[in-house]
Amino acid sequence: MSEGHVLFRGTLDERTVLRGPGDPAAAVVPMRMGTAGLGLLVNDHREATRILSDVETYGSAGELMASVFDEPDQSHPDASSEAVFSVNQTDGEEHRRVRRALRRVIDARVRDVSDQLVQDVRQVVESALALGRFDAVASIGVPIADSVMSRLLGLDENLVSALRTAVYEGYPVRELDATLVDWVRDRRADPADDLVSDLMAELPSLDDRQVAANTRLLALSGVEVLAALITNGILCLAQDPSTQSLVREDEKLLPGLIHEVQRYASPIARGIYRMTKASSVIGGYAVPAGTLLVIGVDVCNRDTSVLPDAHRFDPTRGRDFEYLTFGRGKHSCLGIPVTRLIAAQALRVFLSGTTSFGLTVKPSELRFHDTAVMNGLVELPMWVKCAN
């Protein structure tokens, strides 16, 4: 069994400590959210689960979410009225219509390219292991994300770079969408063998801006999250030789390992936004309609009032606990199946190709990107002993 002594992100530990046992006040924390104004951070697993389950009271954030990161465009004061939202920012029939179309094209595309993706992952991991010492972010996480964005979405190198910058360096969403709109317009005129072209064929009523917004969603919330999930998993395993040995000896433990990494070392920090459609009570407080909510996903995943030993990394614990990493219900992530497929392949090849591995620095010395949305490592320096 895992010893459970795995260090992840220091700021996550600090945020978790803020909510002590029996302290309901810290279940809901007021916070400034860009130009969207004052919102509420929800750190309680039960409350977050209830919010994500009740789409009638807690709807998509829409325009408020669009202004969380961007400064207002002074030259276009009415720009918000022209905003175009991706499927996770809509509700009702529009949400159902686009989500159904995305589900069909994602499933079909994954079936078409899954063998290629699995082979890509194997080649990336084996090439990294052959180095003996390497940065797992640059040598494994980034190349795998690039492969998925290329094979699934058809994105070129420049777009992938812009999307990654948007995640980690605050590249304005409006500028990114303008770049994507130009690319989508070209794709519509000259379709290719990719998911974005499939989406336009499946739902031709979507205009270029709508397609661009959903392309951004798939790339940012799916592919970059996948890369962070893999490297976060390697980080946990590097500190836990007993789990390395357990999973090498019994591959049936791999799904449980991935489940626990998604919970304990969530690649999502505060990436799920909702808005109150009506006044409600959250964490014992009256909350008016029109309030922006952000789910503290990684803190909720470690809520000891729901999972008493939530601060212990234990891949053998089973999968009864419902982590909130990819949302839940009608707004859950569309890319969960491909994420599990690729993450499982990456960790399987990494473990089978090594006899042992670890970090070349102390876990406390590792740096995470300075963003409240994701838990993504800047680098992950490793040493490995190869099986062959």
PDB file of C-alpha atoms in Angstrom, residues 156-355:
ATOM      1  CA  ASP A 156      -1.005  23.887 -36.184  1.00  0.00           C
ATOM      2  CA  GLU A 157       2.102  24.769 -34.171  1.00  0.00           C
ATOM      3  CA  ASN A 158       1.328  28.502 -33.967  1.00  0.00           C
ATOM      4  CA  LEU A 159      -2.178  27.949 -32.636  1.00  0.00           C
ATOM      5  CA  VAL A 160      -0.971  25.404 -30.093  1.00  0.00           C
ATOM      6  CA  SER A 161       1.581  27.930 -28.860  1.00  0.00           C
ATOM      7  CA  ALA A 162      -1.086  30.667 -28.564  1.00  0.00           C
ATOM      8  CA  LEU A 163      -3.404  28.330 -26.670  1.00  0.00           C
ATOM      9  CA  ARG A 164      -0.670  27.308 -24.230  1.00  0.00           C
ATOM     10  CA  THR A 165       0.186  30.959 -23.657  1.00  0.00           C
ATOM     11  CA  ALA A 166      -3.496  31.645 -22.928  1.00  0.00           C
ATOM     12  CA  VAL A 167      -3.451  28.990 -20.206  1.00  0.00           C
ATOM     13  CA  TYR A 168      -0.274  29.966 -18.436  1.00  0.00           C
ATOM     14  CA  GLU A 169       0.497  33.579 -19.294  1.00  0.00           C
ATOM     15  CA  GLY A 170      -2.908  35.253 -19.359  1.00  0.00           C
ATOM     16  CA  TYR A 171      -3.178  35.742 -23.126  1.00  0.00           C
ATOM     17  CA  PRO A 172      -6.483  37.638 -23.541  1.00  0.00           C
ATOM     18  CA  VAL A 173      -9.354  35.409 -24.625  1.00  0.00           C
ATOM     19  CA  ARG A 174     -10.658  37.953 -27.146  1.00  0.00           C
ATOM     20  CA  GLU A 175      -7.299  38.067 -28.940  1.00  0.00           C
ATOM     21  CA  LEU A 176      -7.029  34.288 -28.925  1.00  0.00           C
ATOM     22  CA  ASP A 177     -10.556  33.907 -30.312  1.00  0.00           C
ATOM     23  CA  ALA A 178      -9.804  36.401 -33.093  1.00  0.00           C
ATOM     24  CA  THR A 179      -6.826  34.269 -34.122  1.00  0.00           C
ATOM     25  CA  LEU A 180      -8.936  31.107 -33.974  1.00  0.00           C
ATOM     26  CA  VAL A 181     -11.748  32.694 -36.010  1.00  0.00           C
ATOM     27  CA  ASP A 182      -9.339  33.337 -38.891  1.00  0.00           C
ATOM     28  CA  TRP A 183      -8.182  29.723 -38.743  1.00  0.00           C
ATOM     29  CA  VAL A 184     -11.759  28.393 -38.578  1.00  0.00           C
ATOM     30  CA  ARG A 185     -12.735  30.524 -41.573  1.00  0.00           C
ATOM     31  CA  ASP A 186      -9.938  28.922 -43.588  1.00  0.00           C
ATOM     32  CA  ARG A 187     -10.994  25.462 -42.376  1.00  0.00           C
ATOM     33  CA  ARG A 188     -14.577  26.057 -43.447  1.00  0.00           C
ATOM     34  CA  ALA A 189     -13.412  27.012 -46.943  1.00  0.00           C
ATOM     35  CA  ASP A 190     -11.015  24.064 -47.094  1.00  0.00           C
ATOM     36  CA  PRO A 191     -12.080  21.272 -44.660  1.00  0.00           C
ATOM     37  CA  ALA A 192      -9.450  18.878 -43.344  1.00  0.00           C
ATOM     38  CA  ASP A 193      -9.470  15.506 -41.645  1.00  0.00           C
ATOM     39  CA  ASP A 194      -9.966  16.808 -38.108  1.00  0.00           C
ATOM     40  CA  LEU A 195     -12.562  17.289 -35.376  1.00  0.00           C
ATOM     41  CA  VAL A 196     -13.152  20.985 -36.082  1.00  0.00           C
ATOM     42  CA  SER A 197     -14.026  20.270 -39.703  1.00  0.00           C
ATOM     43  CA  ASP A 198     -16.261  17.432 -38.491  1.00  0.00           C
ATOM     44  CA  LEU A 199     -18.063  19.830 -36.132  1.00  0.00           C
ATOM     45  CA  MET A 200     -18.777  22.330 -38.916  1.00  0.00           C
ATOM     46  CA  ALA A 201     -20.156  19.537 -41.087  1.00  0.00           C
ATOM     47  CA  GLU A 202     -22.242  18.126 -38.214  1.00  0.00           C
ATOM     48  CA  LEU A 203     -23.671  21.488 -37.173  1.00  0.00           C
ATOM     49  CA  PRO A 204     -23.355  23.933 -40.095  1.00  0.00           C
ATOM     50  CA  SER A 205     -25.527  26.492 -38.297  1.00  0.00           C
ATOM     51  CA  LEU A 206     -22.615  27.326 -35.996  1.00  0.00           C
ATOM     52  CA  ASP A 207     -20.862  30.450 -37.232  1.00  0.00           C
ATOM     53  CA  ASP A 208     -17.088  30.877 -37.280  1.00  0.00           C
ATOM     54  CA  ARG A 209     -16.983  32.582 -33.892  1.00  0.00           C
ATOM     55  CA  GLN A 210     -19.003  29.808 -32.243  1.00  0.00           C
ATOM     56  CA  VAL A 211     -16.745  27.153 -33.726  1.00  0.00           C
ATOM     57  CA  ALA A 212     -13.680  29.101 -32.566  1.00  0.00           C
ATOM     58  CA  ALA A 213     -15.038  29.414 -29.015  1.00  0.00           C
ATOM     59  CA  ASN A 214     -15.678  25.668 -28.804  1.00  0.00           C
ATOM     60  CA  THR A 215     -12.284  24.888 -30.309  1.00  0.00           C
ATOM     61  CA  ARG A 216     -10.709  26.977 -27.554  1.00  0.00           C
ATOM     62  CA  LEU A 217     -12.743  25.121 -24.947  1.00  0.00           C
ATOM     63  CA  LEU A 218     -11.680  21.697 -26.223  1.00  0.00           C
ATOM     64  CA  ALA A 219      -8.022  22.680 -26.430  1.00  0.00           C
ATOM     65  CA  LEU A 220      -7.723  24.485 -23.102  1.00  0.00           C
ATOM     66  CA  SER A 221     -10.006  22.432 -20.858  1.00  0.00           C
ATOM     67  CA  GLY A 222      -9.157  19.121 -22.493  1.00  0.00           C
ATOM     68  CA  VAL A 223      -5.719  18.839 -23.960  1.00  0.00           C
ATOM     69  CA  GLU A 224      -3.655  21.066 -21.669  1.00  0.00           C
ATOM     70  CA  VAL A 225      -5.457  19.565 -18.691  1.00  0.00           C
ATOM     71  CA  LEU A 226      -4.484  16.133 -19.988  1.00  0.00           C
ATOM     72  CA  ALA A 227      -0.802  17.105 -20.141  1.00  0.00           C
ATOM     73  CA  ALA A 228      -0.936  18.424 -16.568  1.00  0.00           C
ATOM     74  CA  LEU A 229      -2.726  15.277 -15.385  1.00  0.00           C
ATOM     75  CA  ILE A 230       0.032  13.059 -16.789  1.00  0.00           C
ATOM     76  CA  THR A 231       2.902  15.075 -15.317  1.00  0.00           C
ATOM     77  CA  ASN A 232       1.101  15.447 -11.977  1.00  0.00           C
ATOM     78  CA  GLY A 233       0.702  11.667 -11.954  1.00  0.00           C
ATOM     79  CA  ILE A 234       4.401  11.162 -12.630  1.00  0.00           C
ATOM     80  CA  LEU A 235       5.184  13.591  -9.796  1.00  0.00           C
ATOM     81  CA  CYS A 236       3.069  11.574  -7.350  1.00  0.00           C
ATOM     82  CA  LEU A 237       4.573   8.278  -8.455  1.00  0.00           C
ATOM     83  CA  ALA A 238       8.119   9.648  -8.266  1.00  0.00           C
ATOM     84  CA  GLN A 239       7.601  10.156  -4.527  1.00  0.00           C
ATOM     85  CA  ASP A 240       5.911   6.805  -3.978  1.00  0.00           C
ATOM     86  CA  PRO A 241       8.079   3.781  -4.909  1.00  0.00           C
ATOM     87  CA  SER A 242       5.632   1.351  -3.303  1.00  0.00           C
ATOM     88  CA  THR A 243       2.854   2.418  -5.690  1.00  0.00           C
ATOM     89  CA  GLN A 244       5.279   2.206  -8.618  1.00  0.00           C
ATOM     90  CA  SER A 245       5.899  -1.451  -7.702  1.00  0.00           C
ATOM     91  CA  LEU A 246       2.243  -2.242  -7.036  1.00  0.00           C
ATOM     92  CA  VAL A 247       1.023  -1.003 -10.427  1.00  0.00           C
ATOM     93  CA  ARG A 248       3.923  -2.646 -12.299  1.00  0.00           C
ATOM     94  CA  GLU A 249       2.944  -5.963 -10.727  1.00  0.00           C
ATOM     95  CA  ASP A 250      -0.809  -5.530 -11.280  1.00  0.00           C
ATOM     96  CA  GLU A 251      -1.931  -3.339 -14.176  1.00  0.00           C
ATOM     97  CA  LYS A 252      -5.535  -3.655 -13.012  1.00  0.00           C
ATOM     98  CA  LEU A 253      -4.624  -1.023 -10.395  1.00  0.00           C
ATOM     99  CA  LEU A 254      -3.985   1.565 -13.120  1.00  0.00           C
ATOM    100  CA  PRO A 255      -7.576   2.947 -13.297  1.00  0.00           C
ATOM    101  CA  GLY A 256      -7.564   3.429  -9.525  1.00  0.00           C
ATOM    102  CA  LEU A 257      -4.213   5.195  -9.763  1.00  0.00           C
ATOM    103  CA  ILE A 258      -5.513   7.607 -12.397  1.00  0.00           C
ATOM    104  CA  HIS A 259      -8.669   8.224 -10.360  1.00  0.00           C
ATOM    105  CA  GLU A 260      -6.587   9.103  -7.296  1.00  0.00           C
ATOM    106  CA  VAL A 261      -4.261  11.390  -9.258  1.00  0.00           C
ATOM    107  CA  GLN A 262      -7.303  13.217 -10.649  1.00  0.00           C
ATOM    108  CA  ARG A 263      -8.518  13.707  -7.083  1.00  0.00           C
ATOM    109  CA  TYR A 264      -5.331  14.328  -5.107  1.00  0.00           C
ATOM    110  CA  ALA A 265      -3.271  16.157  -7.742  1.00  0.00           C
ATOM    111  CA  SER A 266      -6.082  17.703  -9.769  1.00  0.00           C
ATOM    112  CA  PRO A 267      -4.859  19.509 -12.902  1.00  0.00           C
ATOM    113  CA  ILE A 268      -7.836  21.842 -12.437  1.00  0.00           C
ATOM    114  CA  ALA A 269      -7.661  24.309  -9.565  1.00  0.00           C
ATOM    115  CA  ARG A 270     -10.548  26.762 -10.033  1.00  0.00           C
ATOM    116  CA  GLY A 271     -11.647  26.116 -13.588  1.00  0.00           C
ATOM    117  CA  ILE A 272     -15.421  25.639 -13.157  1.00  0.00           C
ATOM    118  CA  TYR A 273     -17.645  28.720 -13.122  1.00  0.00           C
ATOM    119  CA  ARG A 274     -21.371  29.033 -12.474  1.00  0.00           C
ATOM    120  CA  MET A 275     -23.798  31.910 -11.870  1.00  0.00           C
ATOM    121  CA  THR A 276     -26.811  32.064  -9.581  1.00  0.00           C
ATOM    122  CA  LYS A 277     -30.004  32.399 -11.637  1.00  0.00           C
ATOM    123  CA  ALA A 278     -32.024  32.988  -8.499  1.00  0.00           C
ATOM    124  CA  SER A 279     -31.270  33.889  -4.905  1.00  0.00           C
ATOM    125  CA  SER A 280     -30.113  30.877  -2.926  1.00  0.00           C
ATOM    126  CA  VAL A 281     -28.264  29.755   0.173  1.00  0.00           C
ATOM    127  CA  ILE A 282     -24.677  28.513  -0.111  1.00  0.00           C
ATOM    128  CA  GLY A 283     -22.666  27.471   2.907  1.00  0.00           C
ATOM    129  CA  GLY A 284     -25.258  28.999   5.186  1.00  0.00           C
ATOM    130  CA  TYR A 285     -25.169  32.388   3.478  1.00  0.00           C
ATOM    131  CA  ALA A 286     -27.872  34.107   1.429  1.00  0.00           C
ATOM    132  CA  VAL A 287     -26.527  34.673  -2.093  1.00  0.00           C
ATOM    133  CA  PRO A 288     -28.359  36.987  -4.532  1.00  0.00           C
ATOM    134  CA  ALA A 289     -29.134  36.157  -8.152  1.00  0.00           C
ATOM    135  CA  GLY A 290     -26.454  37.137 -10.636  1.00  0.00           C
ATOM    136  CA  THR A 291     -23.556  36.137  -8.378  1.00  0.00           C
ATOM    137  CA  LEU A 292     -20.539  34.542 -10.063  1.00  0.00           C
ATOM    138  CA  LEU A 293     -19.404  31.295  -8.437  1.00  0.00           C
ATOM    139  CA  VAL A 294     -16.111  29.506  -8.934  1.00  0.00           C
ATOM    140  CA  ILE A 295     -15.662  25.958  -7.689  1.00  0.00           C
ATOM    141  CA  GLY A 296     -12.421  25.381  -5.789  1.00  0.00           C
ATOM    142  CA  VAL A 297     -12.079  21.991  -7.430  1.00  0.00           C
ATOM    143  CA  ASP A 298      -8.774  20.903  -5.929  1.00  0.00           C
ATOM    144  CA  VAL A 299      -9.792  21.970  -2.413  1.00  0.00           C
ATOM    145  CA  CYS A 300     -13.180  20.238  -2.747  1.00  0.00           C
ATOM    146  CA  ASN A 301     -11.381  17.076  -3.829  1.00  0.00           C
ATOM    147  CA  ARG A 302      -9.552  17.130  -0.484  1.00  0.00           C
ATOM    148  CA  ASP A 303     -12.574  17.888   1.680  1.00  0.00           C
ATOM    149  CA  THR A 304     -12.022  15.859   4.865  1.00  0.00           C
ATOM    150  CA  SER A 305     -15.678  16.250   5.880  1.00  0.00           C
ATOM    151  CA  VAL A 306     -16.503  13.942   2.963  1.00  0.00           C
ATOM    152  CA  LEU A 307     -13.304  11.884   2.773  1.00  0.00           C
ATOM    153  CA  PRO A 308     -11.638  11.768   6.206  1.00  0.00           C
ATOM    154  CA  ASP A 309      -8.148  10.918   4.913  1.00  0.00           C
ATOM    155  CA  ALA A 310      -8.402  13.174   1.863  1.00  0.00           C
ATOM    156  CA  HIS A 311      -4.852  14.487   2.416  1.00  0.00           C
ATOM    157  CA  ARG A 312      -3.445  10.995   1.930  1.00  0.00           C
ATOM    158  CA  PHE A 313      -2.433   9.829  -1.572  1.00  0.00           C
ATOM    159  CA  ASP A 314      -3.758   6.278  -1.835  1.00  0.00           C
ATOM    160  CA  PRO A 315      -4.383   4.769  -5.301  1.00  0.00           C
ATOM    161  CA  THR A 316      -5.791   1.617  -3.673  1.00  0.00           C
ATOM    162  CA  ARG A 317      -8.645   3.439  -1.915  1.00  0.00           C
ATOM    163  CA  GLY A 318     -11.181   2.575  -4.635  1.00  0.00           C
ATOM    164  CA  ARG A 319     -13.346   4.887  -6.686  1.00  0.00           C
ATOM    165  CA  ASP A 320     -16.313   5.568  -4.412  1.00  0.00           C
ATOM    166  CA  PHE A 321     -15.356   9.219  -3.864  1.00  0.00           C
ATOM    167  CA  GLU A 322     -16.660  11.539  -6.590  1.00  0.00           C
ATOM    168  CA  TYR A 323     -13.932  13.999  -7.484  1.00  0.00           C
ATOM    169  CA  LEU A 324     -15.013  17.219  -9.213  1.00  0.00           C
ATOM    170  CA  THR A 325     -12.001  17.641 -11.488  1.00  0.00           C
ATOM    171  CA  PHE A 326     -14.032  17.435 -14.682  1.00  0.00           C
ATOM    172  CA  GLY A 327     -17.298  18.819 -13.323  1.00  0.00           C
ATOM    173  CA  ARG A 328     -20.403  16.678 -13.127  1.00  0.00           C
ATOM    174  CA  GLY A 329     -23.784  16.198 -14.737  1.00  0.00           C
ATOM    175  CA  LYS A 330     -24.901  18.139 -17.795  1.00  0.00           C
ATOM    176  CA  HIS A 331     -21.794  20.313 -17.832  1.00  0.00           C
ATOM    177  CA  SER A 332     -19.183  17.615 -17.248  1.00  0.00           C
ATOM    178  CA  CYS A 333     -16.130  17.592 -19.487  1.00  0.00           C
ATOM    179  CA  LEU A 334     -16.710  16.094 -22.934  1.00  0.00           C
ATOM    180  CA  GLY A 335     -13.151  14.795 -23.156  1.00  0.00           C
ATOM    181  CA  ILE A 336     -13.159  12.460 -20.143  1.00  0.00           C
ATOM    182  CA  PRO A 337     -12.906   9.195 -22.175  1.00  0.00           C
ATOM    183  CA  VAL A 338      -9.951  10.328 -24.286  1.00  0.00           C
ATOM    184  CA  THR A 339      -8.275  11.846 -21.224  1.00  0.00           C
ATOM    185  CA  ARG A 340      -8.444   8.507 -19.420  1.00  0.00           C
ATOM    186  CA  LEU A 341      -7.242   6.653 -22.513  1.00  0.00           C
ATOM    187  CA  ILE A 342      -4.167   8.830 -23.016  1.00  0.00           C
ATOM    188  CA  ALA A 343      -3.295   9.197 -19.316  1.00  0.00           C
ATOM    189  CA  ALA A 344      -3.513   5.429 -18.819  1.00  0.00           C
ATOM    190  CA  GLN A 345      -1.264   4.780 -21.810  1.00  0.00           C
ATOM    191  CA  ALA A 346       1.323   7.343 -20.687  1.00  0.00           C
ATOM    192  CA  LEU A 347       1.578   6.009 -17.130  1.00  0.00           C
ATOM    193  CA  ARG A 348       1.463   2.394 -18.311  1.00  0.00           C
ATOM    194  CA  VAL A 349       4.422   2.883 -20.660  1.00  0.00           C
ATOM    195  CA  PHE A 350       6.308   4.953 -18.074  1.00  0.00           C
ATOM    196  CA  LEU A 351       5.950   2.275 -15.389  1.00  0.00           C
ATOM    197  CA  SER A 352       6.585  -0.720 -17.647  1.00  0.00           C
ATOM    198  CA  GLY A 353       9.669   0.955 -19.110  1.00  0.00           C
ATOM    199  CA  THR A 354      11.323   1.615 -15.752  1.00  0.00           C
ATOM    200  CA  THR A 355      12.456  -0.267 -12.679  1.00  0.00           C
TER     201      THR A 355
END
